[in-house]
CSV table of C-alpha atoms in Angstrom, one decimal:
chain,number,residue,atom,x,y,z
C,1,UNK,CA,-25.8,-35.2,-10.7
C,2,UNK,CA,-25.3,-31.5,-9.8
C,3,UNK,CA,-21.8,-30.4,-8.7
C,4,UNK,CA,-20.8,-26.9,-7.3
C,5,UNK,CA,-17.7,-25.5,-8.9
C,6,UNK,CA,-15.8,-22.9,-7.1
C,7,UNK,CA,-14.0,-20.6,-8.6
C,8,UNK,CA,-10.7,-18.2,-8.0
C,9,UNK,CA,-8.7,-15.2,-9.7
C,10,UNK,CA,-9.1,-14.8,-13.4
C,11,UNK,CA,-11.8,-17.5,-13.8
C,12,UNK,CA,-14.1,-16.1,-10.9
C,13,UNK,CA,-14.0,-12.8,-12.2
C,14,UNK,CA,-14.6,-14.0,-16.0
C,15,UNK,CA,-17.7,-15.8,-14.5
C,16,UNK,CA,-18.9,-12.9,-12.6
C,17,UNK,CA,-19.5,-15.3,-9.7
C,18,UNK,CA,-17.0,-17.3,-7.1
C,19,UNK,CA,-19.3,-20.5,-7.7
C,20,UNK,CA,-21.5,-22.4,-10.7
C,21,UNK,CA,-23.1,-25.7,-10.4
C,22,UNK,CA,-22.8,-27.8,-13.2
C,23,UNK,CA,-24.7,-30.9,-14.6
C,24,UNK,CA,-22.7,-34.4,-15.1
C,25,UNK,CA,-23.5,-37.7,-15.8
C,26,UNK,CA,-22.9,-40.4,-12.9
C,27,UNK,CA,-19.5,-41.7,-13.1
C,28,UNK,CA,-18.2,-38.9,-14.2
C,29,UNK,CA,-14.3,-37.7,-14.5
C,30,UNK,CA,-12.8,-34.2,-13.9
C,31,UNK,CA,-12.5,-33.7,-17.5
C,32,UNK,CA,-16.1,-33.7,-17.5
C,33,UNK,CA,-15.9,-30.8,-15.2
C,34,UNK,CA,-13.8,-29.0,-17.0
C,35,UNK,CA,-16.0,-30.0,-20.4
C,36,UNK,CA,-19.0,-28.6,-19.1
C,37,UNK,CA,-17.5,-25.0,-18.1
C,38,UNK,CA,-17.8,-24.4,-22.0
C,39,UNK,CA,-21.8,-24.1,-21.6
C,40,UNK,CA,-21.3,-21.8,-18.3
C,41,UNK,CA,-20.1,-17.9,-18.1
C,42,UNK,CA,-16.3,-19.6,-17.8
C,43,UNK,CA,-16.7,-20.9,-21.4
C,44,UNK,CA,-14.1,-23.3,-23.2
C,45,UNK,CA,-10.6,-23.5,-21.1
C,46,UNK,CA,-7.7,-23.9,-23.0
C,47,UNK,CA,-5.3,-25.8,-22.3
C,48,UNK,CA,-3.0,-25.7,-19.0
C,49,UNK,CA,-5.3,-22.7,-18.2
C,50,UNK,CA,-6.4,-24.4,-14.8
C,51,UNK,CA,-6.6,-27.7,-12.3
C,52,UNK,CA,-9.0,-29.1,-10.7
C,53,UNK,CA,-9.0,-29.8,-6.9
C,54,UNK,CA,-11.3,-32.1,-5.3
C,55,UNK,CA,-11.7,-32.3,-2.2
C,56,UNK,CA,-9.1,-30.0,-1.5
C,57,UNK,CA,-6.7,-31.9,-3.4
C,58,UNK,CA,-5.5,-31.3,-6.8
C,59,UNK,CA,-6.7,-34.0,-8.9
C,60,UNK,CA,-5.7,-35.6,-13.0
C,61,UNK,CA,-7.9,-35.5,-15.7
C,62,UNK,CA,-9.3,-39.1,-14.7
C,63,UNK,CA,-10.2,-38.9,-11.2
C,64,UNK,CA,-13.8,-39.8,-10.5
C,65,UNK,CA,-16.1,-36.9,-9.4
C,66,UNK,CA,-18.8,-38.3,-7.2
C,67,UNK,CA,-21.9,-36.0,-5.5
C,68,UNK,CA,-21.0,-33.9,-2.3
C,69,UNK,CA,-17.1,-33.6,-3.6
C,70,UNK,CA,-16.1,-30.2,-2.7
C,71,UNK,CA,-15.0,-29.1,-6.8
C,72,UNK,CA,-12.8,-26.4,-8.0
C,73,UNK,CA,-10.9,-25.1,-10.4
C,74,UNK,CA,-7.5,-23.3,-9.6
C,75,UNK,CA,-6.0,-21.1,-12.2
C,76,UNK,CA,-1.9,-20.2,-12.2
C,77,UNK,CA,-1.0,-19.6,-8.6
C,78,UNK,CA,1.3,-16.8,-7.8
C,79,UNK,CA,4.2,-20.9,-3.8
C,80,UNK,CA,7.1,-34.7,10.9
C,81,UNK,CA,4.2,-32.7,11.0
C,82,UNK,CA,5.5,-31.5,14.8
C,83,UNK,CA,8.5,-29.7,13.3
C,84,UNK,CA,5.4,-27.4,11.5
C,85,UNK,CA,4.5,-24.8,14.5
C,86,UNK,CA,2.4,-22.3,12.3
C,87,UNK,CA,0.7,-22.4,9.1
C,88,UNK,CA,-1.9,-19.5,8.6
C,89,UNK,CA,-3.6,-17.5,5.7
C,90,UNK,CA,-5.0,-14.1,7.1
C,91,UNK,CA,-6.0,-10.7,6.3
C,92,UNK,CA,-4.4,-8.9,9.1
C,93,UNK,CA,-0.7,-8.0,9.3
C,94,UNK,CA,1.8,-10.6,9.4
C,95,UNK,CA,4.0,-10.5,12.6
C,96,UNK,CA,7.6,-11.2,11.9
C,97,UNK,CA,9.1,-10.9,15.5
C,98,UNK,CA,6.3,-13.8,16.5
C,99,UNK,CA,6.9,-16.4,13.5
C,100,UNK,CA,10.3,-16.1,14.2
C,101,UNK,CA,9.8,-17.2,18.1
C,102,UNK,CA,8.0,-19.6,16.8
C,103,UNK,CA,10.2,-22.0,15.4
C,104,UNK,CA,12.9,-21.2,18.2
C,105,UNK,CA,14.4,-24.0,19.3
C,106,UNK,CA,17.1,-25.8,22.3
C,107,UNK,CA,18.3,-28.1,18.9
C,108,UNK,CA,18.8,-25.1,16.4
C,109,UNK,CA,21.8,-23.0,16.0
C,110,UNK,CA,20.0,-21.0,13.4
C,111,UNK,CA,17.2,-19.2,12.3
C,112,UNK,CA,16.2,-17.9,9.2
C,113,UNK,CA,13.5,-15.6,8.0
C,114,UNK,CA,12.2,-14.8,4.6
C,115,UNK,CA,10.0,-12.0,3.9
C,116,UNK,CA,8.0,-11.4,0.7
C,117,UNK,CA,7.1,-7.7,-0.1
C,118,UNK,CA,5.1,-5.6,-1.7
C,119,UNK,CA,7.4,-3.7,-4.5
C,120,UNK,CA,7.0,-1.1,-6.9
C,121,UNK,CA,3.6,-1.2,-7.1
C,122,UNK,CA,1.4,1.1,-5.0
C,123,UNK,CA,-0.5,-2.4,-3.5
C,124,UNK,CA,-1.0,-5.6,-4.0
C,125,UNK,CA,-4.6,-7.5,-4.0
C,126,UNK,CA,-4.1,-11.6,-2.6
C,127,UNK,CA,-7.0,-13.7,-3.1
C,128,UNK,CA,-6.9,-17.1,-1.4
C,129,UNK,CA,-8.4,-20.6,-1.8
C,130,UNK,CA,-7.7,-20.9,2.3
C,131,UNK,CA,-9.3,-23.6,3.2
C,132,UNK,CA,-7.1,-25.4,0.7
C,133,UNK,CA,-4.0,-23.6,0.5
C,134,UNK,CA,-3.7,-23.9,4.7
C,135,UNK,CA,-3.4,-27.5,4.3
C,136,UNK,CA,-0.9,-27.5,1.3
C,137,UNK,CA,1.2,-25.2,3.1
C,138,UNK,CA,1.1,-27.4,6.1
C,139,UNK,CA,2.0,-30.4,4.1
C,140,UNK,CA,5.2,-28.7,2.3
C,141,UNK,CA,6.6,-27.1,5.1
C,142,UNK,CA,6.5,-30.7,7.0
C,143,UNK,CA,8.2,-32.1,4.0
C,144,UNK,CA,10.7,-29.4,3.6
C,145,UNK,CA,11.3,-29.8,7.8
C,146,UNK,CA,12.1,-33.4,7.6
C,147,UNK,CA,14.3,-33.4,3.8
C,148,UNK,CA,16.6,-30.6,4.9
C,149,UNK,CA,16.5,-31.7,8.7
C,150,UNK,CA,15.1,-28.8,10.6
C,151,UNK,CA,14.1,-28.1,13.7
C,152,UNK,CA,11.0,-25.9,13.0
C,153,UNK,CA,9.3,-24.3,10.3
C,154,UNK,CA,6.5,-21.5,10.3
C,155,UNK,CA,4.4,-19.8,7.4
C,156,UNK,CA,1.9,-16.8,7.0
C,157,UNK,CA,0.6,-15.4,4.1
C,158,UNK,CA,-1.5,-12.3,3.6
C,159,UNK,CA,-4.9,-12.4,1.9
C,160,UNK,CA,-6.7,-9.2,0.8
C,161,UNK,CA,-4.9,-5.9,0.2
C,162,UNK,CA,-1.3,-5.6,0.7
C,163,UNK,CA,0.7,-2.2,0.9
C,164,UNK,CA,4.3,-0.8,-0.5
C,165,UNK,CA,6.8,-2.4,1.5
C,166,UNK,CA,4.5,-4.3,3.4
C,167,UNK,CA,5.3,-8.3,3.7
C,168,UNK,CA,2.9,-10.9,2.1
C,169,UNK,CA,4.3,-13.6,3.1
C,170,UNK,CA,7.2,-15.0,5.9
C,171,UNK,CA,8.6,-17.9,6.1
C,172,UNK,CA,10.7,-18.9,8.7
C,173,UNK,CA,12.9,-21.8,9.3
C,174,UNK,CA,15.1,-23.2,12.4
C,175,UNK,CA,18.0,-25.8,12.2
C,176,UNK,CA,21.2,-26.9,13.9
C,177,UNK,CA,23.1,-25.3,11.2
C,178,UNK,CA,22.7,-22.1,8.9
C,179,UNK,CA,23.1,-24.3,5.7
C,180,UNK,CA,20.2,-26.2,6.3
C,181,UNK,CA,18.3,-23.1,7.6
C,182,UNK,CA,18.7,-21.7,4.4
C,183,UNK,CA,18.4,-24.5,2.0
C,184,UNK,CA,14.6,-25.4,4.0
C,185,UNK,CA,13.6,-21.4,3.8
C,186,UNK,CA,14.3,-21.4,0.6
C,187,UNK,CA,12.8,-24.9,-0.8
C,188,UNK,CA,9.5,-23.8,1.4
C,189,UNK,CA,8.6,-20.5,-0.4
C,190,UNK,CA,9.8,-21.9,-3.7
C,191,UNK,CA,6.8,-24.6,-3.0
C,192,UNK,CA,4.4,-22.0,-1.9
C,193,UNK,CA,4.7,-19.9,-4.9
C,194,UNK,CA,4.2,-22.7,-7.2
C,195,UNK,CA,1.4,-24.7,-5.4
C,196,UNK,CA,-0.4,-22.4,-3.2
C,197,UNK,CA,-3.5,-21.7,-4.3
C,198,UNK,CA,-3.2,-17.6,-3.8
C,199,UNK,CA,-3.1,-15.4,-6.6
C,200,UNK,CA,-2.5,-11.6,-6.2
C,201,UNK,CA,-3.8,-8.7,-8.6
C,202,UNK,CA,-1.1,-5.3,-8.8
C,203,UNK,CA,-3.2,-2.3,-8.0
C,204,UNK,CA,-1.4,1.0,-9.8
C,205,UNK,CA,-2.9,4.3,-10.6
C,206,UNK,CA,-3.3,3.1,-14.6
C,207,UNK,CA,-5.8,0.2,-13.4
C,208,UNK,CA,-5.8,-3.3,-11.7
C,209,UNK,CA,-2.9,-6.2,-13.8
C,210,UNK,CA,-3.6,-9.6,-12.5
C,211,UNK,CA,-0.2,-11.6,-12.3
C,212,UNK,CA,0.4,-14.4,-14.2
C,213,UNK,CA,1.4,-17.6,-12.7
C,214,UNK,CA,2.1,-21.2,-13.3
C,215,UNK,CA,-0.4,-24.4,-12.5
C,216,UNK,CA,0.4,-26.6,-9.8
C,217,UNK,CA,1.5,-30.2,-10.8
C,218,UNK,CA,-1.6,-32.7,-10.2
């Protein structure tokens, strides 16, 4: 069967192309996918140098790729469901004053806002699985809401080209109590930056340094 193969950061631009399709045998597993990049532009992975999502979902080395699975393979990233009001990956400017009213709340005493930033370099460059990484946001700020009891929790992150000083990405988190505030701000960007699928590229007048990252856990 042929599978399409989407591709991000490092490996897209090693490939010269954001998507290959690939030729596997019925039943086969994502380490056949990952096999097969050896004959394509990608060439052999080493070890821990990606993961496979399927279907939007990051899968092990065993799970069964069937025809019409949407594929990919997601380098190192550089990150109740009510209690989630905004979840959003976007190439405008991100709007601190309105993330913050949203997650305003009658129950919550506090609210906290973090605010990622753009420093020392002249930009930075975010590229974004979004149609993936929306989701996985979604799903760890609800988690983070309900284990650290907050009222309301809110995330943007920037895609495309971010300036000096500029934010990348806000979080922002409401509870009855500052401690917990905290505690779920903190625990949600933690999360992002280790399972988002973004990556960013630093942009300085000696050339362009992709960042490295870690892979998220399957």
């Amino acid at each position: 069967m042929r599978v399409s193969v989407r591709l991000f950061a490092g490996l897209r631009e090693r490939a010269g192309t954001d998507r290959l399709d690939v030729e596997l045998p019925d039943g086969a597993r994502v380490a056949d996918v990952l096999a097969a990049m050896a004959a394509t532009p990608v060439g052999v992975l080493r070890p821990r140098e990606c993961v496979v999502a399927l279907n939007r979902e990051y899968a092990d080395a065993d799970a069964l790729v069937r025809a019409g699975d949407e594929v990919a393979l997601v380098p190192p990233v550089s990150g109740g469901a009510g209690l989630v009001r905004r979840v959003r990956v976007t190439d405008q400017p991100l709007d601190l004053g309105a993330l913050a009213d949203a997650v305003r709340d009658p129950r919550a005493g506090a609210v906290v806002l973090f605010e990622g930033v753009t420093r020392e370099v002249p930009e930075l460059e975010y590229e974004a699985y979004a149609e993936m990484a929306e989701p996985r946001i979604e799903a760890i700020a609800a988690e983070e809401a309900e284990r650290h009891g907050l009222c309301a929790v809110a995330v943007e992150h920037r895609s495309g080209t971010v300036a000096l000083s500029e934010p990348s990405v806000i979080v922002a988190a409401s509870a009855p109590h500052r401690g917990e505030a905290f505690a779920g701000a903190r625990a949600v960007i933690d999360r992002v930056k280790a399972e988002a699928p973004v990556w960013k590229v630093e942009v300085t007048a000696e050339g362009r340094h992709r960042a490295e990252g870690t892979l998220p856990a399957t």
